[in-house]
JSON list of C-alpha atoms in Angstrom, two decimals:
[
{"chain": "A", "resi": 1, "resn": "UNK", "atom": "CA", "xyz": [108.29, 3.46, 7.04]},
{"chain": "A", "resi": 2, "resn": "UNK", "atom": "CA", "xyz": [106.79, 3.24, 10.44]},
{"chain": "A", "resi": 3, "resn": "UNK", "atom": "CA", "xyz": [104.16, 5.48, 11.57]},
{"chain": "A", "resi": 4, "resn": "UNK", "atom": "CA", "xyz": [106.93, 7.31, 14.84]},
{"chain": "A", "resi": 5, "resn": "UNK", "atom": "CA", "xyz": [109.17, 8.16, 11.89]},
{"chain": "A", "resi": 6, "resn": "UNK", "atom": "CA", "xyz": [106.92, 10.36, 10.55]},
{"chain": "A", "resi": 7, "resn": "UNK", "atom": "CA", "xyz": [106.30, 12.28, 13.95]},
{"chain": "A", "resi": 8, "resn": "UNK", "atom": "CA", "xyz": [107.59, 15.41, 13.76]},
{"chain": "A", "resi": 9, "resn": "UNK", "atom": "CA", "xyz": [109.03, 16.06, 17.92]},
{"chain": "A", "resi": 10, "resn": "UNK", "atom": "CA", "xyz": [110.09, 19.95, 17.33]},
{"chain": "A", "resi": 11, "resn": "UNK", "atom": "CA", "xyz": [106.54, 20.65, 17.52]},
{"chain": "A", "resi": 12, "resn": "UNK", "atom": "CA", "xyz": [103.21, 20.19, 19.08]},
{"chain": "A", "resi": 13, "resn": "UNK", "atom": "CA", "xyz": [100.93, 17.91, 16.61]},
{"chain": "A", "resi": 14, "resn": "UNK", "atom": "CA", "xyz": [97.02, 18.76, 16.85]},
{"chain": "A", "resi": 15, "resn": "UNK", "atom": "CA", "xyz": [94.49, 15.45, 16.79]},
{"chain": "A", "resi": 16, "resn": "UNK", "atom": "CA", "xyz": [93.95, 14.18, 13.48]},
{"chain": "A", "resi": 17, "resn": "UNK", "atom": "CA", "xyz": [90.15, 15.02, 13.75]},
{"chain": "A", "resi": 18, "resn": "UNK", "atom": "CA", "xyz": [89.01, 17.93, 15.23]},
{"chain": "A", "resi": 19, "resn": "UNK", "atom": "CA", "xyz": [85.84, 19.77, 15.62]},
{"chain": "A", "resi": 20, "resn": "UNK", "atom": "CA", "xyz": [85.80, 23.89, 15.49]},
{"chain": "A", "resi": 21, "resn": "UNK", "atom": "CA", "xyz": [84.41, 25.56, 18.81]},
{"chain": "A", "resi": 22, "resn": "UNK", "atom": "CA", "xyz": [81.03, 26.69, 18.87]},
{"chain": "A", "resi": 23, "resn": "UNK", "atom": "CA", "xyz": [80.48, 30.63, 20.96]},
{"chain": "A", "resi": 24, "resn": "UNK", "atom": "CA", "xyz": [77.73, 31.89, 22.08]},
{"chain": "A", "resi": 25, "resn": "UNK", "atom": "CA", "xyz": [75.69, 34.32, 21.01]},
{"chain": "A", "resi": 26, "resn": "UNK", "atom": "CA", "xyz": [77.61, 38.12, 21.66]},
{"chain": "A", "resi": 27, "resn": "UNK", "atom": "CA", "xyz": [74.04, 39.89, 22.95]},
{"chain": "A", "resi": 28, "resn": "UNK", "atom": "CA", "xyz": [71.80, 36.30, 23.45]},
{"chain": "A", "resi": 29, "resn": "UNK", "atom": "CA", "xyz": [68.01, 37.44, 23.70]},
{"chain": "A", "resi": 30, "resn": "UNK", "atom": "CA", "xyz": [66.93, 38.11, 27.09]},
{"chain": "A", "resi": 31, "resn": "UNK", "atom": "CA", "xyz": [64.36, 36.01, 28.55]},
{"chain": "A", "resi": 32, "resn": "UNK", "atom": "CA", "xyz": [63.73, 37.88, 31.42]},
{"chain": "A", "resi": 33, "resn": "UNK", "atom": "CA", "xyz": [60.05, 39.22, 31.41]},
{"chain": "A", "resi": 34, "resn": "UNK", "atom": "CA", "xyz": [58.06, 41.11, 34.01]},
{"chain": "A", "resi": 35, "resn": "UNK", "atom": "CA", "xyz": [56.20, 38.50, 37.27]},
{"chain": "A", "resi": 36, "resn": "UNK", "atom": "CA", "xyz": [58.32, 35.51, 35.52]},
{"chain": "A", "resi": 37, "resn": "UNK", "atom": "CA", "xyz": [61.68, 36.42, 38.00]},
{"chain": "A", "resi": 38, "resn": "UNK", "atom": "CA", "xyz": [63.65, 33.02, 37.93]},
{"chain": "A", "resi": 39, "resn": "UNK", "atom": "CA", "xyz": [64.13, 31.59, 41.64]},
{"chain": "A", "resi": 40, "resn": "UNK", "atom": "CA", "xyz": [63.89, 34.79, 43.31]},
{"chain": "A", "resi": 41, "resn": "UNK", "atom": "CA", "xyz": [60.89, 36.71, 44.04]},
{"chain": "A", "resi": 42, "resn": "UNK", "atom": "CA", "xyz": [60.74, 40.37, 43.22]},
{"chain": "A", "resi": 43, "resn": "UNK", "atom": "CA", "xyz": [62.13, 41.25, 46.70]},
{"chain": "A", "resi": 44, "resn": "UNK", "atom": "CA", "xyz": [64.60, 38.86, 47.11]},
{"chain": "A", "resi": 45, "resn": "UNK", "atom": "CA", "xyz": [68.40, 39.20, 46.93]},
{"chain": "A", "resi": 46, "resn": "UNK", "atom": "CA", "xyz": [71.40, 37.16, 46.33]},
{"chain": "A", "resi": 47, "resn": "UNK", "atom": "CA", "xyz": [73.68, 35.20, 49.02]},
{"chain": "A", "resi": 48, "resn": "UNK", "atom": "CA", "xyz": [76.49, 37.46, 50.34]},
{"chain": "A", "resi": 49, "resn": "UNK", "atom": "CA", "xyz": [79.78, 36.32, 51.38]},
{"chain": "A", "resi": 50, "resn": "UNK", "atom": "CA", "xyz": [81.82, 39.34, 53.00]},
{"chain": "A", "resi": 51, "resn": "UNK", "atom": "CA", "xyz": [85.55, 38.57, 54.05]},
{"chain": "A", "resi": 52, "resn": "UNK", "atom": "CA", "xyz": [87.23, 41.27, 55.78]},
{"chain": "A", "resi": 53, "resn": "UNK", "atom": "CA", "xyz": [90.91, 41.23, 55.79]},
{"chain": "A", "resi": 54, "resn": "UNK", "atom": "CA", "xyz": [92.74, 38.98, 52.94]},
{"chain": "A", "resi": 55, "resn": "UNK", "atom": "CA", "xyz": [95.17, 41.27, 51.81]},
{"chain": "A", "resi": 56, "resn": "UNK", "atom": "CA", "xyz": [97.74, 41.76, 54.48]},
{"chain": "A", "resi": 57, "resn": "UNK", "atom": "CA", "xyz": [100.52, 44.31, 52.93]},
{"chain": "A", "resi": 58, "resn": "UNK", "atom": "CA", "xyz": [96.75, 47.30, 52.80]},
{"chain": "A", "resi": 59, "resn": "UNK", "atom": "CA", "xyz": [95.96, 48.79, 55.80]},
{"chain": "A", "resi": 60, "resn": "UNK", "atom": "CA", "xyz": [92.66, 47.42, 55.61]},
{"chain": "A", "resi": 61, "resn": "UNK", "atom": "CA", "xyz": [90.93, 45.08, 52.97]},
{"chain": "A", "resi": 62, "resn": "UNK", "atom": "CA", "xyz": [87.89, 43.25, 52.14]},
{"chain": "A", "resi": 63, "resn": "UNK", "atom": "CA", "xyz": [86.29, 40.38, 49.29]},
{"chain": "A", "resi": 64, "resn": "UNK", "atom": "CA", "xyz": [82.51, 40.01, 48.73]},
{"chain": "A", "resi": 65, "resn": "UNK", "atom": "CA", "xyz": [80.80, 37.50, 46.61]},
{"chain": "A", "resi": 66, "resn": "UNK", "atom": "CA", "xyz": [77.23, 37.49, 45.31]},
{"chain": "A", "resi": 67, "resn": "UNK", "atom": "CA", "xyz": [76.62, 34.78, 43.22]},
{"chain": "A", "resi": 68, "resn": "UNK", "atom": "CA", "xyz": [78.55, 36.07, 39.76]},
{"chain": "A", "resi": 69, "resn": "UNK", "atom": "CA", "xyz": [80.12, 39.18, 41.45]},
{"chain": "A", "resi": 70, "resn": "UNK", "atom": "CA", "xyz": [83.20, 39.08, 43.34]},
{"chain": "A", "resi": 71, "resn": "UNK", "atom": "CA", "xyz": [85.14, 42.29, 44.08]},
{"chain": "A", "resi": 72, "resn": "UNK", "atom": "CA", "xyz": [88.40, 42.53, 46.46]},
{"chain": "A", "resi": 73, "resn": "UNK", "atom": "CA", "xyz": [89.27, 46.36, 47.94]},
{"chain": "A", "resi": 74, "resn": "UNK", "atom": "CA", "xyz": [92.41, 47.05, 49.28]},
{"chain": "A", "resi": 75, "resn": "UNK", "atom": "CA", "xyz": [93.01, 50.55, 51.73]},
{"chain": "A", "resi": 76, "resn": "UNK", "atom": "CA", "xyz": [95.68, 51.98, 52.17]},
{"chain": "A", "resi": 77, "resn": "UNK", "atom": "CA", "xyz": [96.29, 55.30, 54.50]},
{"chain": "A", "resi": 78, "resn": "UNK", "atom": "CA", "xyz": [95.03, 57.59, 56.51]},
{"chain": "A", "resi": 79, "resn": "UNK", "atom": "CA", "xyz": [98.86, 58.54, 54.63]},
{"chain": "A", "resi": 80, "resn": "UNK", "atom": "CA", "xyz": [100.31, 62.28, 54.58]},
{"chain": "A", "resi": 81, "resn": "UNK", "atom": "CA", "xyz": [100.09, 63.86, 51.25]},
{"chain": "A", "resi": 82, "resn": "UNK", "atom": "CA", "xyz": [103.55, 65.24, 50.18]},
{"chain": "A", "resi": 83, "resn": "UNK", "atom": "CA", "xyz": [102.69, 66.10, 46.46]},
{"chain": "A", "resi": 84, "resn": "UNK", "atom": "CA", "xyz": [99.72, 68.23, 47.52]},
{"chain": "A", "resi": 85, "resn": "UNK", "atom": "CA", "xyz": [99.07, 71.57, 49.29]},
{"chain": "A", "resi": 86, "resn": "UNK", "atom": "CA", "xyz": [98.01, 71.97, 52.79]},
{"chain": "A", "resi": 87, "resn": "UNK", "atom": "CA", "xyz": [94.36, 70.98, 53.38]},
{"chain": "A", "resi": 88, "resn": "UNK", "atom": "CA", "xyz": [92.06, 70.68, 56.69]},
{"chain": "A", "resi": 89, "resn": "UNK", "atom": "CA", "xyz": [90.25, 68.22, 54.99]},
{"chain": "A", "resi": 90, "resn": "UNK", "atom": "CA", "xyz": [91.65, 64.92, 54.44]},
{"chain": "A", "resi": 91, "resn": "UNK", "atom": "CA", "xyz": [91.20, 63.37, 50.38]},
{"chain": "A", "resi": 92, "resn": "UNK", "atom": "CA", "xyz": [89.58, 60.55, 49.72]},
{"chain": "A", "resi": 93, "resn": "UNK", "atom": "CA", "xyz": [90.69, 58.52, 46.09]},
{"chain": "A", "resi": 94, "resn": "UNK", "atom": "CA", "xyz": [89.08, 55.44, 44.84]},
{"chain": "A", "resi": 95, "resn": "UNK", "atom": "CA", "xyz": [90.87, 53.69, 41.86]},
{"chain": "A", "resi": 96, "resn": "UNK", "atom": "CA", "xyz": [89.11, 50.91, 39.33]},
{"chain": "A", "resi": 97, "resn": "UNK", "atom": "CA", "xyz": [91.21, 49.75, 36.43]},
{"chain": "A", "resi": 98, "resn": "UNK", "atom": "CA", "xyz": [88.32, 48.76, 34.39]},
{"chain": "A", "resi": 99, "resn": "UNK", "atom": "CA", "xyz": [85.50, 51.16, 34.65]},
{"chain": "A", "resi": 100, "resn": "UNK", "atom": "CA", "xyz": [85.97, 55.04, 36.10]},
{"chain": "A", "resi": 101, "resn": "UNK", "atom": "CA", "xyz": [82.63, 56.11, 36.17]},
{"chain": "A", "resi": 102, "resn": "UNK", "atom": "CA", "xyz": [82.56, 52.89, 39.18]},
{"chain": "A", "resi": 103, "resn": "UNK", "atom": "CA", "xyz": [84.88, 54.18, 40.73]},
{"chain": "A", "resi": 104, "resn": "UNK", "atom": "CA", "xyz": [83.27, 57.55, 40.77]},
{"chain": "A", "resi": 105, "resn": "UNK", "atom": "CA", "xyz": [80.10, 56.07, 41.78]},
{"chain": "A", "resi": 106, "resn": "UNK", "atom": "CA", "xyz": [81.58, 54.03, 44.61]},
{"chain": "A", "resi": 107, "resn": "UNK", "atom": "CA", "xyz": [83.66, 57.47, 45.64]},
{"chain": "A", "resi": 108, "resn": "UNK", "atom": "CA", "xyz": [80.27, 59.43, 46.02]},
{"chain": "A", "resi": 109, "resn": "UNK", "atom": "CA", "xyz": [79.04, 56.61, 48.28]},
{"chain": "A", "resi": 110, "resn": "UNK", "atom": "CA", "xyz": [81.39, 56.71, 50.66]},
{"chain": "A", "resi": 111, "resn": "UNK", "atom": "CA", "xyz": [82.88, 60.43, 51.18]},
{"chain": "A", "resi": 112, "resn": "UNK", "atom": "CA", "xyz": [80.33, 61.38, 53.40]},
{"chain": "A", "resi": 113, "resn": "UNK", "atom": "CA", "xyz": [80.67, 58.89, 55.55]},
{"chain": "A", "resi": 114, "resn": "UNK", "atom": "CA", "xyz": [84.34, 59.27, 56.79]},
{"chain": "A", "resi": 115, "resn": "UNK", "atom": "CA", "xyz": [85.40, 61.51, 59.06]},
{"chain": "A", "resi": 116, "resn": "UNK", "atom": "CA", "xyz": [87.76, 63.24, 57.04]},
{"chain": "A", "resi": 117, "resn": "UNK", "atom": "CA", "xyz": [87.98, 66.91, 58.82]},
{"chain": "A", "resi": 118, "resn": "UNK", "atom": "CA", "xyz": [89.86, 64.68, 61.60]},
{"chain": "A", "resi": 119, "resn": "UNK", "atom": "CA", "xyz": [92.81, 63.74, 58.85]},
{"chain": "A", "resi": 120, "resn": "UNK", "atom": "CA", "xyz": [93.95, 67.28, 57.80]},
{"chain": "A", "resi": 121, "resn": "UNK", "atom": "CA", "xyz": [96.74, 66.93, 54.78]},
{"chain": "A", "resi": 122, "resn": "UNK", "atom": "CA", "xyz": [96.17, 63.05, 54.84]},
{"chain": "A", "resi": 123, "resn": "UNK", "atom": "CA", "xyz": [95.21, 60.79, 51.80]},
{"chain": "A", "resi": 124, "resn": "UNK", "atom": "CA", "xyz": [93.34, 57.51, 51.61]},
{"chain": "A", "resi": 125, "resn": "UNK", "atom": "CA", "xyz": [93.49, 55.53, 48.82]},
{"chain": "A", "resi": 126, "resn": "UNK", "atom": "CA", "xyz": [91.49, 53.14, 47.71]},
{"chain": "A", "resi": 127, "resn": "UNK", "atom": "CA", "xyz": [91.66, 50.35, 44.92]},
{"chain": "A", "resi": 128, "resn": "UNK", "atom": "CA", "xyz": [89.17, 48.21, 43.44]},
{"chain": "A", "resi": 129, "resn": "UNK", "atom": "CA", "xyz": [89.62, 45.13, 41.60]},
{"chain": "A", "resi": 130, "resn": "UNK", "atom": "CA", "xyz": [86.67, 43.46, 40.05]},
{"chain": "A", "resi": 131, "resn": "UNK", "atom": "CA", "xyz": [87.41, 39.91, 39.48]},
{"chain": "A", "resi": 132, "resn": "UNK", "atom": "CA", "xyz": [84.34, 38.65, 37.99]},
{"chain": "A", "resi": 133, "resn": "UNK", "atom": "CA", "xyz": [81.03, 41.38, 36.87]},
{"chain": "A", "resi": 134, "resn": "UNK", "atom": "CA", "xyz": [77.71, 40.91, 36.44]},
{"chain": "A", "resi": 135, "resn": "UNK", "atom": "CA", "xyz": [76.14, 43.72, 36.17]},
{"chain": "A", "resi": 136, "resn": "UNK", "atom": "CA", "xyz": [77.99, 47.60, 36.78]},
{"chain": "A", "resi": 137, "resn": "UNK", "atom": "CA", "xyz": [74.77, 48.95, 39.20]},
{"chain": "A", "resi": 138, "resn": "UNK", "atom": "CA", "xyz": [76.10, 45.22, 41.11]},
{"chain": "A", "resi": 139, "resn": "UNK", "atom": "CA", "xyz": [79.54, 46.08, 41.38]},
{"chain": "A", "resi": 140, "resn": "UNK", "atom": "CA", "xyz": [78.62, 49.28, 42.47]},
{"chain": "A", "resi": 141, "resn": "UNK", "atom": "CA", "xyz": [76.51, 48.22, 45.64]},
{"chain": "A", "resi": 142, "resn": "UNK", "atom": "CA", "xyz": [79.18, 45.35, 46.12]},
{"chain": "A", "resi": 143, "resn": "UNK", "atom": "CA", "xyz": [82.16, 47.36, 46.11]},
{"chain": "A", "resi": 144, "resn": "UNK", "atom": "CA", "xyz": [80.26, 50.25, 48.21]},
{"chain": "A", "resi": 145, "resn": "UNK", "atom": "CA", "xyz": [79.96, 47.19, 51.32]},
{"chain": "A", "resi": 146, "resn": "UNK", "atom": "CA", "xyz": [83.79, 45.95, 50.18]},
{"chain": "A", "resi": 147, "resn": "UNK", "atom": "CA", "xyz": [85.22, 49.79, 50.38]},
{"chain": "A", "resi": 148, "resn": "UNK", "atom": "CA", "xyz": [83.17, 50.50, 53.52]},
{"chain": "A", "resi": 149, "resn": "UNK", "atom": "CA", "xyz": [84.46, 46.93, 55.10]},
{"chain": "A", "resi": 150, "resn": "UNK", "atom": "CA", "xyz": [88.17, 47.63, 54.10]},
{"chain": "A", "resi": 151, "resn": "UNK", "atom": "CA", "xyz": [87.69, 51.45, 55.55]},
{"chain": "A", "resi": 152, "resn": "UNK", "atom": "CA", "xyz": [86.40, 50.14, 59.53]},
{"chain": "A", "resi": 153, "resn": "UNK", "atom": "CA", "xyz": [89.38, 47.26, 58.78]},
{"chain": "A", "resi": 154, "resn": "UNK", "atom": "CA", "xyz": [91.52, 49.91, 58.51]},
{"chain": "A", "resi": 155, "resn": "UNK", "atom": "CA", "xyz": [90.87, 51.92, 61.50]},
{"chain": "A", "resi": 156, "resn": "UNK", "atom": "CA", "xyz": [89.62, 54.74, 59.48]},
{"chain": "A", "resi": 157, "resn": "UNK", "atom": "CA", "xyz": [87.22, 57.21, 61.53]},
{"chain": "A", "resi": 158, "resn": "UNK", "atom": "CA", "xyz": [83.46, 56.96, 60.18]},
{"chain": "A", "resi": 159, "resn": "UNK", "atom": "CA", "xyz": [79.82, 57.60, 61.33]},
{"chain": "A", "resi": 160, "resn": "UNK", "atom": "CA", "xyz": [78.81, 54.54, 60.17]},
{"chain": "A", "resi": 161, "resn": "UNK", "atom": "CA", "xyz": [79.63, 51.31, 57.65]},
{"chain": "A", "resi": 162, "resn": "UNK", "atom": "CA", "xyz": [77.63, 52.15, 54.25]},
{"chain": "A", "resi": 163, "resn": "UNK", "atom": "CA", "xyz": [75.33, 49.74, 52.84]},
{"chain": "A", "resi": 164, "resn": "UNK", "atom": "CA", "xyz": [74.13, 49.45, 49.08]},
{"chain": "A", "resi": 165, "resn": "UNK", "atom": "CA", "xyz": [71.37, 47.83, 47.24]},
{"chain": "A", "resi": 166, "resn": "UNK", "atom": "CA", "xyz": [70.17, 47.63, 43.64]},
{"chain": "A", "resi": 167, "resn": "UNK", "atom": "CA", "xyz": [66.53, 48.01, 43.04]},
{"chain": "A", "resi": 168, "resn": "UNK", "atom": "CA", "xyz": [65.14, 47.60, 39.10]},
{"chain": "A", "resi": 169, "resn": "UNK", "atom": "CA", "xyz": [61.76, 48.57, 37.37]},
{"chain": "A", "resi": 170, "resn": "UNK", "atom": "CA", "xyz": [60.27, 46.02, 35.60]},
{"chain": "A", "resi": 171, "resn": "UNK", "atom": "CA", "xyz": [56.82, 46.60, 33.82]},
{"chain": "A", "resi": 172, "resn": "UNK", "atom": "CA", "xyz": [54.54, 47.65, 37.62]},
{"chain": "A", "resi": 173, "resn": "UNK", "atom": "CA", "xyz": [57.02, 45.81, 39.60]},
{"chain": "A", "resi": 174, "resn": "UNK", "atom": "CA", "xyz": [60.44, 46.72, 41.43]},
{"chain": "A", "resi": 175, "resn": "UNK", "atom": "CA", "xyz": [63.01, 44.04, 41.22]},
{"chain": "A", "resi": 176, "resn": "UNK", "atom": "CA", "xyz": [65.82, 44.23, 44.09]},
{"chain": "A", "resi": 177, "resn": "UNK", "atom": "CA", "xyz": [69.32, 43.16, 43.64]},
{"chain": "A", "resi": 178, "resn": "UNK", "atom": "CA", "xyz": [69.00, 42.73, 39.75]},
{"chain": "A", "resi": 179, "resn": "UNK", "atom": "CA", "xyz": [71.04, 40.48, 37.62]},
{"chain": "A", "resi": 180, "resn": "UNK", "atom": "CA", "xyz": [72.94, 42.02, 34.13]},
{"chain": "A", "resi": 181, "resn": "UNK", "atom": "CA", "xyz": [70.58, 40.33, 31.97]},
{"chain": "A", "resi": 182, "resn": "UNK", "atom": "CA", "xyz": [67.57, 41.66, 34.48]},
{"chain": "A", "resi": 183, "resn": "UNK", "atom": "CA", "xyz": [69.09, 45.20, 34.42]},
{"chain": "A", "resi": 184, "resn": "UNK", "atom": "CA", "xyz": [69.57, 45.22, 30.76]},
{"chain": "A", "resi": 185, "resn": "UNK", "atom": "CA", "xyz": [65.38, 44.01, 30.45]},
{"chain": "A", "resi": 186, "resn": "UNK", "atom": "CA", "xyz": [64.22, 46.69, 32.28]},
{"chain": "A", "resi": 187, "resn": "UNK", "atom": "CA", "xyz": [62.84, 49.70, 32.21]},
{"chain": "A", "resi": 188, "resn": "UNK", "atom": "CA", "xyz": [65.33, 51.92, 34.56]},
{"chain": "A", "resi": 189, "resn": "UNK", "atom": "CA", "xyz": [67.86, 51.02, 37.26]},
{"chain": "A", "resi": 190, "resn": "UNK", "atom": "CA", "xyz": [68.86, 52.39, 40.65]},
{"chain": "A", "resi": 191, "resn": "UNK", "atom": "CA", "xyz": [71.86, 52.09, 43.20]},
{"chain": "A", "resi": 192, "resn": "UNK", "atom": "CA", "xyz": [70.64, 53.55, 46.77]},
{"chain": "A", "resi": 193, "resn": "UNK", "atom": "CA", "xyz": [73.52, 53.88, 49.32]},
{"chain": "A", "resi": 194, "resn": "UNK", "atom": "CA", "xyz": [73.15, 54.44, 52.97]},
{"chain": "A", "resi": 195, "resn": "UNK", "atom": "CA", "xyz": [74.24, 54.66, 56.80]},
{"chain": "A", "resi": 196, "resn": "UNK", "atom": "CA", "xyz": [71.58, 52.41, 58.60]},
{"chain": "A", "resi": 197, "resn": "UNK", "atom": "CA", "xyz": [73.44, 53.64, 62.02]},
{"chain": "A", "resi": 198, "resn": "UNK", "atom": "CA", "xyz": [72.30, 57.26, 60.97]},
{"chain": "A", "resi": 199, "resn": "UNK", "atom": "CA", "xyz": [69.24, 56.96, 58.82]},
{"chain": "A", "resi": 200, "resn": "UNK", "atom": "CA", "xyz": [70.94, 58.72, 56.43]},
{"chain": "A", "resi": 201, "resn": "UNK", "atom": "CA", "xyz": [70.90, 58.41, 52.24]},
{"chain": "A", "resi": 202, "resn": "UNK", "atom": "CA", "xyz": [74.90, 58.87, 50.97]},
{"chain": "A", "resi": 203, "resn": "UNK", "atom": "CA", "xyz": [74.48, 58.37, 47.16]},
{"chain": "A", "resi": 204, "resn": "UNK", "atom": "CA", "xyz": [71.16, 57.20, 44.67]},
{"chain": "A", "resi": 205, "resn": "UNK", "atom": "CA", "xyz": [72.60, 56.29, 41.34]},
{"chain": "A", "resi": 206, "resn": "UNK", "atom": "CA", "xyz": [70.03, 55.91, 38.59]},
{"chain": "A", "resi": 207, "resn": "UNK", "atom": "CA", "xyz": [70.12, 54.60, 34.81]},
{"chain": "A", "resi": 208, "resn": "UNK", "atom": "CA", "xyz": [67.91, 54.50, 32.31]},
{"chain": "A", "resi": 209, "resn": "UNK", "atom": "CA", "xyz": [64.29, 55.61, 31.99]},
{"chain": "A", "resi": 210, "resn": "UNK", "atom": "CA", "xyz": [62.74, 56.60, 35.29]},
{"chain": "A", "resi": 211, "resn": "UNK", "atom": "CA", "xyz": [60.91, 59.33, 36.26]},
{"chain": "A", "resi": 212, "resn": "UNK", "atom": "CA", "xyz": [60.80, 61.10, 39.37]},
{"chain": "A", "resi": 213, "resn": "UNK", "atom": "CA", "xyz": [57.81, 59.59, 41.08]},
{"chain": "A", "resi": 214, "resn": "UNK", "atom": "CA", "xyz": [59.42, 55.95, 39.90]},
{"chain": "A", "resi": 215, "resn": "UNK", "atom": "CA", "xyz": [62.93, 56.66, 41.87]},
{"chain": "A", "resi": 216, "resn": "UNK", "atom": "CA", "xyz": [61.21, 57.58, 44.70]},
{"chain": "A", "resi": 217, "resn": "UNK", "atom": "CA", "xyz": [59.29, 54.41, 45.11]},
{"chain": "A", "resi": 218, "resn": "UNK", "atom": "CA", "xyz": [62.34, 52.23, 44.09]},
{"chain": "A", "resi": 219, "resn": "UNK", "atom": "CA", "xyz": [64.63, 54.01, 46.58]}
]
């Protein structure tokens, strides 16, 4: 009998020799110590890439890219509420599938930078989508400049575009712009937000263990 008569053509045949896959490690030891950064000194940041405007059916949109993180925001509004009660202030929503408390984060960043007493019984949404992490304190400052970008794309009224940065403590030394594995190494994190225009602080989000004196200095 011939070796095509035994081939069975209803279904896919694996290799006759096959090797099973090899993962990596679910938590892999972190290298990262303090004054041994890896090709960035303690005050350097990542690359940015910011596009403004790839998502034509939102009022307003944006994509950044920093190395591992890439986020797209999509705005839509000023819209009129018609589910909600009469307000002189307009309401600001920001939606993330994966995470809330980003969302949150990111929400608190921005409010106080829009001009919201101009858009009286009006809604803005906006929605996140984080298509590749590394970090959350990175997709926080990332999608803070993405929602910001997408807002002034949109037409939106503010006093100024809000910037982010990440800042980390590691042993005597502040680390900006951390990596996950950097963030996870050290000894507290912290997520400053801010309108250069104005001088003005919007948000400081801090993690881990860092006392008062410490997220001054960082921020």
């Amino acid at each position: 009998m011939s070796a095509l008569s035994t081939f069975d053509r209803r279904r896919i045949n694996g290799p006759e020799e096959s090797c099973p896959p090899i993962f990596e490690s679910e938590e892999p030891q972190s290298q990262t110590k303090p004054g041994q950064r890896v090709g960035r000194k303690p005050t350097d940041t990542r690359p940015i890439f910011l596009q403004p405007g790839l998502i034509s059916q939102a009022n307003g949109s944006a994509y950044i890219e920093t190395e591992k993180t890439k986020i797209a925001c999509a705005v839509y509004g000023p819209r009129q509420s018609k589910n909600t009660s009469y307000s002189e202030q307009g309401r600001l929503n920001v939606e993330d599938a994966e995470d809330r408390s980003l969302a949150v984060a990111i929400h608190q960043a921005l409010l106080s930078s829009i001009r919201l007493e101009l858009l009286p019984k009006s809604t803005i949404d906006i929605f996140i989508m984080i298509i590749e992490a590394d970090g959350l304190e990175g997709c926080v400052a990332s999608g803070a400049i993405a929602a910001s970008t997408a807002l002034a794309v949109a037409g939106v009224e503010m006093l100024g575009l809000v910037t982010s940065c990440t800042a980390c403590v590691m042993g005597n030394e502040i680390w900006l712009d951390p990596t996950e594995e950097e963030a996870r190494a050290s000894n507290g994190t912290l997520v400053l937000s801010c309108i250069p225009a104005l001088g003005t602080v919007t948000s400081i989000w801090q993690n881990g263990k860092m006392g008062t004196s410490q997220a001054v200095s960082v921020s």
